[in-house]
CSV table of C-alpha atoms and ligand atoms in Angstrom, one decimal:
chain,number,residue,atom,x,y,z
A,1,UNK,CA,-18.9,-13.2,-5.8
A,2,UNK,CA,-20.7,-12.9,-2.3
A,3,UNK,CA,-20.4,-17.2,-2.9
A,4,UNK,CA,-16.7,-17.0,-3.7
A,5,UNK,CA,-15.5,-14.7,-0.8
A,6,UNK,CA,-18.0,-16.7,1.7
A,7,UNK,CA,-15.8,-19.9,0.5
A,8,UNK,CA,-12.3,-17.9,0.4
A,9,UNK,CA,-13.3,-16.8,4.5
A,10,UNK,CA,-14.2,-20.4,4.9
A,11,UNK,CA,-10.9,-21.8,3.2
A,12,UNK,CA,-8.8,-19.3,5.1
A,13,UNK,CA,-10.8,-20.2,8.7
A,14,UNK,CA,-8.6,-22.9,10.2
A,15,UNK,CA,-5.4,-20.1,10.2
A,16,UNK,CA,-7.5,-17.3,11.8
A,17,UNK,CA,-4.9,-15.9,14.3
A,18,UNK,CA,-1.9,-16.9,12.2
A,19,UNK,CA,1.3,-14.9,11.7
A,20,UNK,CA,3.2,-11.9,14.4
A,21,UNK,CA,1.6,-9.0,14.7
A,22,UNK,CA,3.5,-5.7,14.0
A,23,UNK,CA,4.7,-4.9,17.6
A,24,UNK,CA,7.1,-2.2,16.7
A,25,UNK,CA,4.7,0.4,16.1
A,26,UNK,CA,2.7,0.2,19.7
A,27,UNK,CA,-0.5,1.8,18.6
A,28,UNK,CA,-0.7,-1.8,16.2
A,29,UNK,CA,0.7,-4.2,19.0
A,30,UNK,CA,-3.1,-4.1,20.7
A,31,UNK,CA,-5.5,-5.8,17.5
A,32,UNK,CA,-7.3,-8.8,17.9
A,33,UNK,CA,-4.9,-11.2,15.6
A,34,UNK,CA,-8.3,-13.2,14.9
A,35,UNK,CA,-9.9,-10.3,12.5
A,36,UNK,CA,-10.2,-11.4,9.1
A,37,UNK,CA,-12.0,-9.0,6.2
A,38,UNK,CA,-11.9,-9.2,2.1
A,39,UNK,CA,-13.6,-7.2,-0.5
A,40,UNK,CA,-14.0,-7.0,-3.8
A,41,UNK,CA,-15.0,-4.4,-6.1
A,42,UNK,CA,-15.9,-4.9,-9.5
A,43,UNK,CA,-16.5,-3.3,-12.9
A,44,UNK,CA,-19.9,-2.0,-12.0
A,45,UNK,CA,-18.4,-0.6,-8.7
A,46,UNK,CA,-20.6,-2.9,-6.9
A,47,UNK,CA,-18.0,-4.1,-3.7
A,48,UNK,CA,-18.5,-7.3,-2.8
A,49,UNK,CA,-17.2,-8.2,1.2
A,50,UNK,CA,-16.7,-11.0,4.1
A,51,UNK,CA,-15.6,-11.0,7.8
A,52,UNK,CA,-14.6,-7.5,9.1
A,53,UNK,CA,-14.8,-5.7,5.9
A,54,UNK,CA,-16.7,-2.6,6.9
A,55,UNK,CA,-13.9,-2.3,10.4
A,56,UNK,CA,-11.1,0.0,9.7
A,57,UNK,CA,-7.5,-0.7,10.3
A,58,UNK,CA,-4.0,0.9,9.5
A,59,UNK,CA,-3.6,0.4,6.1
A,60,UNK,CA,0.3,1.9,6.9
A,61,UNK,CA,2.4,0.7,3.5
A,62,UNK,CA,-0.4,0.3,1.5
A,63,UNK,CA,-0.7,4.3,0.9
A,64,UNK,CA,2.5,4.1,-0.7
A,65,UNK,CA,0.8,3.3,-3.8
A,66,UNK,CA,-1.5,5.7,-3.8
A,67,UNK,CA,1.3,8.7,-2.6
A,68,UNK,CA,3.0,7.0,-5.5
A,69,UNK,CA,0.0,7.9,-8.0
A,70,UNK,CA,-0.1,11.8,-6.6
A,71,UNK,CA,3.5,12.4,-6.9
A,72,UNK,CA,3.9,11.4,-10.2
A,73,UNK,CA,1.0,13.6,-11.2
A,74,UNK,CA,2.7,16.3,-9.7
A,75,UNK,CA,5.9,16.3,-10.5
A,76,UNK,CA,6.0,13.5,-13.6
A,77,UNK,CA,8.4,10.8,-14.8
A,78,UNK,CA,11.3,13.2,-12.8
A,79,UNK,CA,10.3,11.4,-9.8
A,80,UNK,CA,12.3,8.0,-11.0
A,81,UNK,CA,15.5,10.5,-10.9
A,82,UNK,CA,15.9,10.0,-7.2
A,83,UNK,CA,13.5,6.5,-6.9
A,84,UNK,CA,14.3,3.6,-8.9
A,85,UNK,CA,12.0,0.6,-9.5
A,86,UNK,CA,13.8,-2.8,-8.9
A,87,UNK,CA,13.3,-5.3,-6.2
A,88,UNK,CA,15.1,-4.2,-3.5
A,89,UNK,CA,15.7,-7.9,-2.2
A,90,UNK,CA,16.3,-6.6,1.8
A,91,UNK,CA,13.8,-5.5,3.9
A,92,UNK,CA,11.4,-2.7,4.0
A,93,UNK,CA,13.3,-0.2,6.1
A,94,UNK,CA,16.8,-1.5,5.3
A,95,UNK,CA,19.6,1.0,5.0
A,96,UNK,CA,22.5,-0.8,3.7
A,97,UNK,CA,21.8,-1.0,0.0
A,98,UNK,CA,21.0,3.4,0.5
A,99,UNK,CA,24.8,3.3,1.3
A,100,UNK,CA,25.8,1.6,-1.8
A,101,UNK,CA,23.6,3.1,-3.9
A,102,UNK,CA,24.5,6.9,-2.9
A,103,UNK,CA,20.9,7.5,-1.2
A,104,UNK,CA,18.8,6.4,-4.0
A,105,UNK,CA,16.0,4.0,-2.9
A,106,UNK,CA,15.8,1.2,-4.8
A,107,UNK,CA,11.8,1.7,-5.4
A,108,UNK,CA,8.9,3.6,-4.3
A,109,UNK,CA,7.3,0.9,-1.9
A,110,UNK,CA,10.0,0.4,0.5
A,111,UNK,CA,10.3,2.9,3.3
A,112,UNK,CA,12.8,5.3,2.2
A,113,UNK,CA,11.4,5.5,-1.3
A,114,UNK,CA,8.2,5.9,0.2
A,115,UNK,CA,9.5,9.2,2.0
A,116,UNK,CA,11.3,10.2,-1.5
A,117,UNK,CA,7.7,10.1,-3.1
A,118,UNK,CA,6.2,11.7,-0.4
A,119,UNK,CA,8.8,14.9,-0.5
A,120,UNK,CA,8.0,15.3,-3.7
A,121,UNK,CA,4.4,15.3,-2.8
A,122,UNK,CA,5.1,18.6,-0.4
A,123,UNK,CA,4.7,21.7,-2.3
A,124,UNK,CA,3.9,25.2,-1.1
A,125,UNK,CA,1.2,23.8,1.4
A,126,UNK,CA,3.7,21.7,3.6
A,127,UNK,CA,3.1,18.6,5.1
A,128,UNK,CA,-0.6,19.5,5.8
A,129,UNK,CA,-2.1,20.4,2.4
A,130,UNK,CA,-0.2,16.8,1.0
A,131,UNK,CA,-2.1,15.0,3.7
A,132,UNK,CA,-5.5,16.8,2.6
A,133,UNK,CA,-4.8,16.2,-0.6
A,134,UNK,CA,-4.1,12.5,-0.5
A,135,UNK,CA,-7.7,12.5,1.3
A,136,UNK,CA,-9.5,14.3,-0.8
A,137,UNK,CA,-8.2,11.3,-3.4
A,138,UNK,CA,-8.8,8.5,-1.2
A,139,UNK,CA,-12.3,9.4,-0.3
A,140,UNK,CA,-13.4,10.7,-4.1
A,141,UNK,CA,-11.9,7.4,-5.2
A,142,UNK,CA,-13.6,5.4,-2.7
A,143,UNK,CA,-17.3,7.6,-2.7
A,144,UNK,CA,-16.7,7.5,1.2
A,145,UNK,CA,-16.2,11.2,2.7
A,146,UNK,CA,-15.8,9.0,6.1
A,147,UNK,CA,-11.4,8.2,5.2
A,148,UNK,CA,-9.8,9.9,8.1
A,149,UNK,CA,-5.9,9.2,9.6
A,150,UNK,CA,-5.8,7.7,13.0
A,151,UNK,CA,-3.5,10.1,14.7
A,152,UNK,CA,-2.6,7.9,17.6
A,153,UNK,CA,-1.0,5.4,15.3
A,154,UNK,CA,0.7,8.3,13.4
A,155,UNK,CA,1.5,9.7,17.1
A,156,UNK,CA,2.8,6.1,18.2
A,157,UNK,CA,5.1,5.5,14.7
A,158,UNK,CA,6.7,9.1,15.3
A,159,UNK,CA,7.6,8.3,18.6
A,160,UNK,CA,9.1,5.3,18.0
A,161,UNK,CA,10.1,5.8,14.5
A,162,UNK,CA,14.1,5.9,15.2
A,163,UNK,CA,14.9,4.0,12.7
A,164,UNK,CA,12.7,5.6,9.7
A,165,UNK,CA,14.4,9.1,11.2
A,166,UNK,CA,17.4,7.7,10.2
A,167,UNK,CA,16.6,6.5,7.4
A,168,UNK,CA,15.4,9.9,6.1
A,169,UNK,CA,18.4,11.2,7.5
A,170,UNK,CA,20.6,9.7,5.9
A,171,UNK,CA,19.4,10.4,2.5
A,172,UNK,CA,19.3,13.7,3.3
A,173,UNK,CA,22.7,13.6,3.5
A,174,UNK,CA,22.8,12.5,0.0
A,175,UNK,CA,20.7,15.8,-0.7
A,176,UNK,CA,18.3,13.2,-2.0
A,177,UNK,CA,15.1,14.8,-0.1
A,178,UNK,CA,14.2,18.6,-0.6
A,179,UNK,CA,12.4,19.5,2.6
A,180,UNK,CA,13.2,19.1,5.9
A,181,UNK,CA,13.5,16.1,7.5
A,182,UNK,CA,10.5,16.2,10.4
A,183,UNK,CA,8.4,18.0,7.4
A,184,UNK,CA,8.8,14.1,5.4
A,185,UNK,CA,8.2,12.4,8.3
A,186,UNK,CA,4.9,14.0,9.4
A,187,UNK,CA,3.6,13.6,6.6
A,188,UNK,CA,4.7,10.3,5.8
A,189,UNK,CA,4.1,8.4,9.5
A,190,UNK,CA,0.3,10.1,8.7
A,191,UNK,CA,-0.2,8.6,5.4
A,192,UNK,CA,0.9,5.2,6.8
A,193,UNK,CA,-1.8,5.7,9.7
A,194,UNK,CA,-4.8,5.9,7.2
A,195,UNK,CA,-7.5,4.2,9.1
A,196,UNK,CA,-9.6,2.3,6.4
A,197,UNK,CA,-11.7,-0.5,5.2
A,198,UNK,CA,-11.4,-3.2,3.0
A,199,UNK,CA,-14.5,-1.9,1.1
A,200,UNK,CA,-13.3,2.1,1.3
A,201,UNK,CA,-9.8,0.4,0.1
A,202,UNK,CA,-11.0,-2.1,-2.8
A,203,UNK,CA,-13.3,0.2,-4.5
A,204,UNK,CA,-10.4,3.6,-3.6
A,205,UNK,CA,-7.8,1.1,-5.9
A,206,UNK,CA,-10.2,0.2,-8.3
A,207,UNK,CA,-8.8,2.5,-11.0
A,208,UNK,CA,-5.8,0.5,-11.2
A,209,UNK,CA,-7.3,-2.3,-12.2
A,210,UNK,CA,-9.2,-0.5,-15.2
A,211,UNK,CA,-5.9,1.3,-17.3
A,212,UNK,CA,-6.4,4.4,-14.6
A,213,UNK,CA,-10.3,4.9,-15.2
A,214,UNK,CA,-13.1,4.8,-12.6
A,215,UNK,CA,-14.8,2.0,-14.2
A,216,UNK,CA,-18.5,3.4,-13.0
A,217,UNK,CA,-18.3,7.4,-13.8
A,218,UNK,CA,-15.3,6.7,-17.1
A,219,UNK,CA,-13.1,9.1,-15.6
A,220,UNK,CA,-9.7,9.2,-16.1
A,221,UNK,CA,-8.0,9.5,-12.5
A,222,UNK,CA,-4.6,8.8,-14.4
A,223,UNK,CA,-3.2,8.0,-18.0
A,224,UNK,CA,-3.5,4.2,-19.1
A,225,UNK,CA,0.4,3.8,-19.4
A,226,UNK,CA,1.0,5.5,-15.1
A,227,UNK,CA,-1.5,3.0,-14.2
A,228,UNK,CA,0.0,0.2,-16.1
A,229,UNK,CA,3.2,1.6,-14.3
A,230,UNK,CA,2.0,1.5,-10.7
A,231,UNK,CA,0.9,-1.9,-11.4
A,232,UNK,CA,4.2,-3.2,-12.4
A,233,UNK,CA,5.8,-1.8,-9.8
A,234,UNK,CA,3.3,-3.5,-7.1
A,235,UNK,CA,3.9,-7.3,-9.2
A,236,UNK,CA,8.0,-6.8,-8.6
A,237,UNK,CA,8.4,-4.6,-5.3
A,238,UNK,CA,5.2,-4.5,-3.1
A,239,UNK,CA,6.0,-7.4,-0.5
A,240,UNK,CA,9.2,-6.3,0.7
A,241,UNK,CA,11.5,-9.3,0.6
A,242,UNK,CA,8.7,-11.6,-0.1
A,243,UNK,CA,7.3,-10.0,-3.2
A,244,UNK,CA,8.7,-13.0,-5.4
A,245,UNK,CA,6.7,-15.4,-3.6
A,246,UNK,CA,3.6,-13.5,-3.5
A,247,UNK,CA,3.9,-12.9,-7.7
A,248,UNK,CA,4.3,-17.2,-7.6
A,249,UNK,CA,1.3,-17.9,-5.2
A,250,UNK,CA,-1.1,-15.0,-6.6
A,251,UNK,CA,-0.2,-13.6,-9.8
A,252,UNK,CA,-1.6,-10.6,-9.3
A,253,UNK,CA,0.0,-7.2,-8.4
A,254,UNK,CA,-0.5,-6.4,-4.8
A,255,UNK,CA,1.0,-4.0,-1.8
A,256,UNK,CA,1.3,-4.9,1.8
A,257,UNK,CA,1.2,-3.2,5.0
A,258,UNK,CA,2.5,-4.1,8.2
A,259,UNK,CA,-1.4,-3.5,9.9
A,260,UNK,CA,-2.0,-6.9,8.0
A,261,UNK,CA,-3.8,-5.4,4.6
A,262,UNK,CA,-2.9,-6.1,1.1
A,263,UNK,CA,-3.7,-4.5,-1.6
A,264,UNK,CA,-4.7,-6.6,-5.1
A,265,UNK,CA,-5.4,-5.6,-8.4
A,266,UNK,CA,-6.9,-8.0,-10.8
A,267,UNK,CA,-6.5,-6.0,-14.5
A,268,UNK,CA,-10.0,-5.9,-16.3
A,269,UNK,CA,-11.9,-7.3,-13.3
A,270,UNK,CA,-11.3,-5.9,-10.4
A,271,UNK,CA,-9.6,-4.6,-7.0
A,272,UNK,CA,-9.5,-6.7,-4.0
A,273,UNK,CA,-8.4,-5.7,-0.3
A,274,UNK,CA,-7.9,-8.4,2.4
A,275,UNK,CA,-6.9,-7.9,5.9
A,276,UNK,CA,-5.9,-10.0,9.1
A,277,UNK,CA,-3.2,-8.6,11.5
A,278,UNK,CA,-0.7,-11.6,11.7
A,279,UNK,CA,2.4,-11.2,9.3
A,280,UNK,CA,5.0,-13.4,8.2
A,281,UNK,CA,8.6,-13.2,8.5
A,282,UNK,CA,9.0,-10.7,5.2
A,283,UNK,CA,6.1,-8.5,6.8
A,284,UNK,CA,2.9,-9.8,4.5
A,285,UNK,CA,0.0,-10.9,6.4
A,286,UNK,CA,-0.1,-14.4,6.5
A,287,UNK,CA,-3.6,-15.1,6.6
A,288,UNK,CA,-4.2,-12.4,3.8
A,289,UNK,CA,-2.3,-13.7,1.5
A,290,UNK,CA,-4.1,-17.2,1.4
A,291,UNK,CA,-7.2,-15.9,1.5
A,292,UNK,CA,-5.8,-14.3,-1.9
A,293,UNK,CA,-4.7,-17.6,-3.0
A,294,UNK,CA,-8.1,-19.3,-2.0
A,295,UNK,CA,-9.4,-16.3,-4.6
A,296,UNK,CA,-7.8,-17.0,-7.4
A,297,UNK,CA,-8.2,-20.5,-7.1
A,298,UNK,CA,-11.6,-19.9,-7.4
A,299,UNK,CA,-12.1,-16.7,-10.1
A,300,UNK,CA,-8.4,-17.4,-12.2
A,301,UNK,CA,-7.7,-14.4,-11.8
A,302,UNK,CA,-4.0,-13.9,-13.0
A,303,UNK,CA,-2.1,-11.0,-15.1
A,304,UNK,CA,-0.6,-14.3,-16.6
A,305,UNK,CA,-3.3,-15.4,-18.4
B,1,LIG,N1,4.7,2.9,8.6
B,1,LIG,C1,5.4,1.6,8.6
B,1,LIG,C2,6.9,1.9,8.7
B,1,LIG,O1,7.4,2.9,8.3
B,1,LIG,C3,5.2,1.1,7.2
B,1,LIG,C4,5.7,-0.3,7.1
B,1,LIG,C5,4.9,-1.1,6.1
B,1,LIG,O2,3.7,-1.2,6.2
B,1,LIG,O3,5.6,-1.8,5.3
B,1,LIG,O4,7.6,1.2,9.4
C-alpha cells in the first residue's frame, strides 16, 4: 500500500495547486493550494499515508457524516421525517428547492440537512455537550485524543455565515428545526471547523467500511444495516452537485468538504481520506479526487464489483 499511495502522489503531482480555493470562509482563503495528503487505513487498522498526511486541515462538510451517524443513534429512523435522502441536484447551500419542498432538505449532506441532523443532535446539554460528544466519537474512532475544533475557522464561518443563517432561518419558519436558531448554528459552524488529519480521518471512518464494526477491537460502533445506510447516502449525495460524476470516476462512496478533504469508503477493505485545498466548480477538491482515481486504478477498489 505505502507503494500504491507513493505512485497515486506521484500520478496526481503534475496538478499540485489545481482547483479555487474556498475563499468565502476567510479563515480557509490563507492555505497553501500546493498541500497534497492521502491515507489509507485498512482491516488490521494499520493506516497507510503520503504527502501532508499527518497536517490537519478543516475537514468542514466532511463531519456531516459522522453528525449523521450520532443523530440517528440518538433519535433513530425519525430523523428521515424532516431529512430526506435523494440527490439534491443544486448546490450545497442552495435554498430554492427548501421552498418547494416546504423546508425539508433534500438529504443529510447538504447544508441545511446538515443543520437538521445536527438539531436533532442537541439534547439537554445544548450546543456544547453535542460538540463534546461528536469528539469524544471522533477521537475513540480514530485512537487519537489529539481531534480538536479550530475555533478561528468556526469564528470566521459564523461571521460570515449569512447565507447558512438564512438558510436555518428559513426552515425554521417551516418549524422544521427544534432549537433555536444561533443554538444550530454554533454547533454546526464548529463541527464543520474540525481540524483533522487524513490519518486521524481514514482510520475515524473506518467503521463504515466494515458493516459499522471497528475492524481491529470487533466492536459494533453501529448496526450493519445504519452503516450500510450512511454509505448509500455518501454514493448518491456526498459531492453536492457533482456527486454523479464522482460515483462514475471512483465508484466508491465518498463526502467532500470545501477545506479540500474527501472522505472514501472502500466496503471490506478500507477507508481512505485525501486532501489538497483547490476545489472544482461543484466544491470537490480537484486534485483529491484524481488522486482517488489514480487509487482505484491501481487497488480496483469499487462497490461495483
Ligand atoms: N461549513 C461549510 C458551509 O456551511 C461547509 C460546506 C462544505 O464543506 O460543503 O458552507
Amino acid at each position: 500500500m505505502e507503494e500504491v499511495l507513493a505512485e497515486v502522489a506521484a500520478a496526481v503531482e503534475p496538478h499540485r495547486g489545481a482547483g479555487k480555493i474556498a475563499d468565502y470562509i476567510p479563515a480557509l482563503a490563507r492555505i497553501d493550494p500546493r498541500h497534497f495528503a492521502i491515507a489509507v487505513a485498512d482491516r488490521e487498522g494499520r493506516v497507510h499515508g503520503a504527502g501532508d498526511c499527518d497536517l490537519p486541515f478543516s475537514i468542514q462538510s466532511i463531519s456531516k457524516v459522522f453528525t449523521l451517524a450520532l443523530a440517528l443513534e440518538r433519535v433513530g429512523s425519525g430523523l428521515w421525517d424532516r431529512v430526506g435522502r435523494e440527490p439534491s441536484g443544486s448546490a450545497f447551500n442552495s435554498i430554492v428547492q427548501l421552498e418547494h419542498e416546504q423546508g425539508k432538505p433534500r438529504n443529510p449532506l447538504i447544508n441545511p440537512g446538515a443543520m437538521v441532523v445536527t438539531d436533532q443532535l442537541i439534547g439537554e446539554g445544548g450546543a456544547d455537550a453535542a460538540i463534546a460528544r461528536l469528539l469524544d466519537f471522533l477521537r475513540a474512532q480514530a485512537g487519537d485524543p489529539g481531534i480538536e475544533v479550530d475555533a478561528e475557522v468556526a469564528e470566521s464561518e459564523s461571521r460570515t455565515g449569512a447565507r447558512n443563517r438564512s438558510l436555518a432561518w428559513f426552515m425554521k419558519s417551516f418549524g422544521i428545526l427544534g432549537n433555536d436558531v444561533e443554538t444550530v448554528l454554533s454547533a454546526y459552524f464548529r463541527h464543520c471547523a474540525l481540524a483533522m488529519s487524513c490519518r486521524q480521518l481514514a482510520r475515524a471512518g473506518l467503521f463504515l467500511a466494515f458493516d459499522g464494526r471497528d475492524p481491529v477491537s470487533g466492536r459494533e460502533v453501529m448496526p450493519w444495516h445504519r452503516a450500510r445506510r450512511i454509505n448509500s447516502v455518501m454514493m448518491l449525495c456526498g459531492h453536492y452537485d457533482n456527486s454523479g460524476e464522482f460515483a462514475f470516476r471512483v465508484g466508491l462512496p465518498g463526502k467532500s468538504g470545501v477545506g479540500g478533504g474527501i472522505l472514501a469508503i472502500a466496503p471490506g477493505h478500507g477507508s481512505v481520506a485525501v486532501w489538497s485545498p483547490g476545489l472544482n466548480e461543484a466544491g470537490t477538491s480537484a486534485v483529491g479526487a484524481l488522486a482517488l482515481e489514480a487509487l482505484v486504478d491501481r487497488t480496483g477498489w469499487s462497490v461495483f464489483v
